[in-house]
């Protein structure tokens, strides 16, 4: 499990309230996480892995829930996705600058994965496959 240590930021994007936290994982390992709507598990979690590199993991069940429950047209989804993209970039920079200074950060916002998830969201596909 984990516990929330430091609140970084939050933003309402569409119908979802996203919150960014620095968390402590099992074994006192510090991580960065993005939660939605006060859920107990993160949508995206960044943690330091081997060779002092920060990696991220995405909760595909939460992503699928977002897609299933987003009943707006693709143009509105595109606008919401752009806002989410900006928010993710902002909080990733905060986390990298304040908590992962000594590690090599792999940014979700600069990976093609974020674009692929965004396209799935806009096209109402629940998974990348």
mmCIF file of C-alpha atoms in Angstrom:
data_model
loop_
_atom_site.group_PDB
_atom_site.id
_atom_site.type_symbol
_atom_site.label_atom_id
_atom_site.label_comp_id
_atom_site.label_asym_id
_atom_site.label_seq_id
_atom_site.Cartn_x
_atom_site.Cartn_y
_atom_site.Cartn_z
ATOM 1 C CA UNK A 1 0.000 0.000 0.000
ATOM 2 C CA UNK A 2 0.975 3.617 0.254
ATOM 3 C CA UNK A 3 0.191 6.814 2.081
ATOM 4 C CA UNK A 4 -0.158 10.336 0.781
ATOM 5 C CA UNK A 5 2.637 12.611 2.004
ATOM 6 C CA UNK A 6 2.486 15.920 0.142
ATOM 7 C CA UNK A 7 -0.343 17.423 -1.867
ATOM 8 C CA UNK A 8 0.996 19.124 -5.012
ATOM 9 C CA UNK A 9 -1.954 20.309 -7.042
ATOM 10 C CA UNK A 10 -5.447 19.544 -8.243
ATOM 11 C CA UNK A 11 -7.557 20.486 -11.205
ATOM 12 C CA UNK A 12 -11.108 19.841 -12.300
ATOM 13 C CA UNK A 13 -10.973 18.636 -15.906
ATOM 14 C CA UNK A 14 -14.363 17.861 -17.365
ATOM 15 C CA UNK A 15 -16.287 15.950 -14.718
ATOM 16 C CA UNK A 16 -13.161 14.559 -13.016
ATOM 17 C CA UNK A 17 -11.195 16.111 -10.174
ATOM 18 C CA UNK A 18 -7.511 15.162 -10.542
ATOM 19 C CA UNK A 19 -5.134 15.445 -7.562
ATOM 20 C CA UNK A 20 -1.348 15.141 -7.596
ATOM 21 C CA UNK A 21 0.498 13.839 -4.527
ATOM 22 C CA UNK A 22 3.901 12.702 -3.432
ATOM 23 C CA UNK A 23 3.266 9.363 -1.792
ATOM 24 C CA UNK A 24 5.201 6.820 0.202
ATOM 25 C CA UNK A 25 5.152 3.298 -1.141
ATOM 26 C CA UNK A 26 5.859 0.161 0.854
ATOM 27 C CA UNK A 27 9.421 0.229 2.171
ATOM 28 C CA UNK A 28 9.542 4.036 2.530
ATOM 29 C CA UNK A 29 10.059 4.512 -1.195
ATOM 30 C CA UNK A 30 8.902 7.940 -2.421
ATOM 31 C CA UNK A 31 6.688 8.147 -5.495
ATOM 32 C CA UNK A 32 4.529 10.646 -7.342
ATOM 33 C CA UNK A 33 0.898 9.830 -8.093
ATOM 34 C CA UNK A 34 -2.055 11.301 -9.917
ATOM 35 C CA UNK A 35 -5.449 10.404 -8.449
ATOM 36 C CA UNK A 36 -8.940 11.048 -9.739
ATOM 37 C CA UNK A 37 -12.158 11.791 -7.851
ATOM 38 C CA UNK A 38 -10.674 10.911 -4.448
ATOM 39 C CA UNK A 39 -10.147 7.242 -5.393
ATOM 40 C CA UNK A 40 -7.827 5.315 -3.089
ATOM 41 C CA UNK A 41 -5.508 4.090 -5.852
ATOM 42 C CA UNK A 42 -3.717 6.316 -8.372
ATOM 43 C CA UNK A 43 -4.530 6.622 -12.051
ATOM 44 C CA UNK A 44 -0.823 7.206 -12.767
ATOM 45 C CA UNK A 45 2.061 6.402 -10.417
ATOM 46 C CA UNK A 46 5.715 7.378 -10.936
ATOM 47 C CA UNK A 47 8.378 5.584 -8.914
ATOM 48 C CA UNK A 48 12.138 5.180 -8.949
ATOM 49 C CA UNK A 49 13.206 1.853 -10.382
ATOM 50 C CA UNK A 50 16.538 0.363 -11.310
ATOM 51 C CA UNK A 51 19.463 2.582 -12.243
ATOM 52 C CA UNK A 52 17.823 5.555 -10.497
ATOM 53 C CA UNK A 53 15.242 5.990 -13.256
ATOM 54 C CA UNK A 54 11.697 7.166 -12.622
ATOM 55 C CA UNK A 55 9.094 5.064 -14.409
ATOM 56 C CA UNK A 56 5.330 5.373 -14.556
ATOM 57 C CA UNK A 57 2.446 2.908 -14.423
ATOM 58 C CA UNK A 58 -1.151 3.519 -15.475
ATOM 59 C CA UNK A 59 -4.245 1.930 -13.959
ATOM 60 C CA UNK A 60 -6.011 0.660 -17.092
ATOM 61 C CA UNK A 61 -9.231 -0.088 -15.181
ATOM 62 C CA UNK A 62 -9.539 3.573 -14.177
ATOM 63 C CA UNK A 63 -8.772 4.648 -17.735
ATOM 64 C CA UNK A 64 -11.503 2.322 -19.035
ATOM 65 C CA UNK A 65 -13.924 3.786 -16.496
ATOM 66 C CA UNK A 66 -13.155 7.290 -17.787
ATOM 67 C CA UNK A 67 -13.822 6.213 -21.382
ATOM 68 C CA UNK A 68 -17.059 4.362 -20.517
ATOM 69 C CA UNK A 69 -18.433 7.281 -18.528
ATOM 70 C CA UNK A 70 -17.494 10.076 -20.908
ATOM 71 C CA UNK A 71 -20.633 10.621 -22.946
ATOM 72 C CA UNK A 72 -19.620 13.778 -24.786
ATOM 73 C CA UNK A 73 -18.751 14.231 -28.437
ATOM 74 C CA UNK A 74 -15.189 13.724 -29.771
ATOM 75 C CA UNK A 75 -14.519 17.459 -30.167
ATOM 76 C CA UNK A 76 -15.313 18.104 -26.491
ATOM 77 C CA UNK A 77 -13.187 15.098 -25.540
ATOM 78 C CA UNK A 78 -10.323 16.564 -27.540
ATOM 79 C CA UNK A 79 -10.554 19.817 -25.553
ATOM 80 C CA UNK A 80 -10.667 17.929 -22.242
ATOM 81 C CA UNK A 81 -7.680 15.818 -23.285
ATOM 82 C CA UNK A 82 -5.675 18.984 -24.056
ATOM 83 C CA UNK A 83 -6.401 20.310 -20.549
ATOM 84 C CA UNK A 84 -5.380 16.979 -19.028
ATOM 85 C CA UNK A 85 -2.165 16.991 -21.058
ATOM 86 C CA UNK A 86 -1.253 20.470 -19.767
ATOM 87 C CA UNK A 87 -2.024 19.463 -16.175
ATOM 88 C CA UNK A 88 0.082 16.276 -16.400
ATOM 89 C CA UNK A 89 3.019 18.233 -17.822
ATOM 90 C CA UNK A 90 2.809 20.807 -15.011
ATOM 91 C CA UNK A 91 2.703 18.312 -12.168
ATOM 92 C CA UNK A 92 5.399 16.116 -13.717
ATOM 93 C CA UNK A 93 7.749 19.097 -13.798
ATOM 94 C CA UNK A 94 6.940 19.846 -10.145
ATOM 95 C CA UNK A 95 7.635 16.254 -9.144
ATOM 96 C CA UNK A 96 10.852 16.104 -11.167
ATOM 97 C CA UNK A 97 12.158 19.400 -9.784
ATOM 98 C CA UNK A 98 11.289 18.829 -6.137
ATOM 99 C CA UNK A 99 11.374 15.098 -5.536
ATOM 100 C CA UNK A 100 13.198 13.280 -8.314
ATOM 101 C CA UNK A 101 16.130 15.665 -8.849
ATOM 102 C CA UNK A 102 18.745 12.955 -8.618
ATOM 103 C CA UNK A 103 16.870 10.497 -10.840
ATOM 104 C CA UNK A 104 16.397 10.277 -14.567
ATOM 105 C CA UNK A 105 12.686 10.963 -15.091
ATOM 106 C CA UNK A 106 10.725 9.232 -17.828
ATOM 107 C CA UNK A 107 7.876 11.626 -18.546
ATOM 108 C CA UNK A 108 4.448 10.255 -19.374
ATOM 109 C CA UNK A 109 3.682 13.597 -21.026
ATOM 110 C CA UNK A 110 6.554 13.256 -23.486
ATOM 111 C CA UNK A 111 5.943 9.604 -24.301
ATOM 112 C CA UNK A 112 3.900 8.450 -27.244
ATOM 113 C CA UNK A 113 1.840 6.539 -24.707
ATOM 114 C CA UNK A 114 0.046 9.694 -23.546
ATOM 115 C CA UNK A 115 -0.944 10.469 -27.141
ATOM 116 C CA UNK A 116 -2.162 6.897 -27.602
ATOM 117 C CA UNK A 117 -4.273 7.048 -24.432
ATOM 118 C CA UNK A 118 -5.603 10.434 -25.555
ATOM 119 C CA UNK A 119 -6.599 9.032 -28.933
ATOM 120 C CA UNK A 120 -8.343 6.088 -27.268
ATOM 121 C CA UNK A 121 -10.239 8.488 -25.014
ATOM 122 C CA UNK A 122 -11.322 10.690 -27.925
ATOM 123 C CA UNK A 123 -12.380 7.647 -30.001
ATOM 124 C CA UNK A 124 -14.121 5.962 -27.000
ATOM 125 C CA UNK A 125 -11.820 2.921 -27.006
ATOM 126 C CA UNK A 126 -11.290 1.403 -23.582
ATOM 127 C CA UNK A 127 -7.808 0.032 -24.234
ATOM 128 C CA UNK A 128 -4.722 0.625 -26.347
ATOM 129 C CA UNK A 129 -5.197 -2.675 -28.199
#
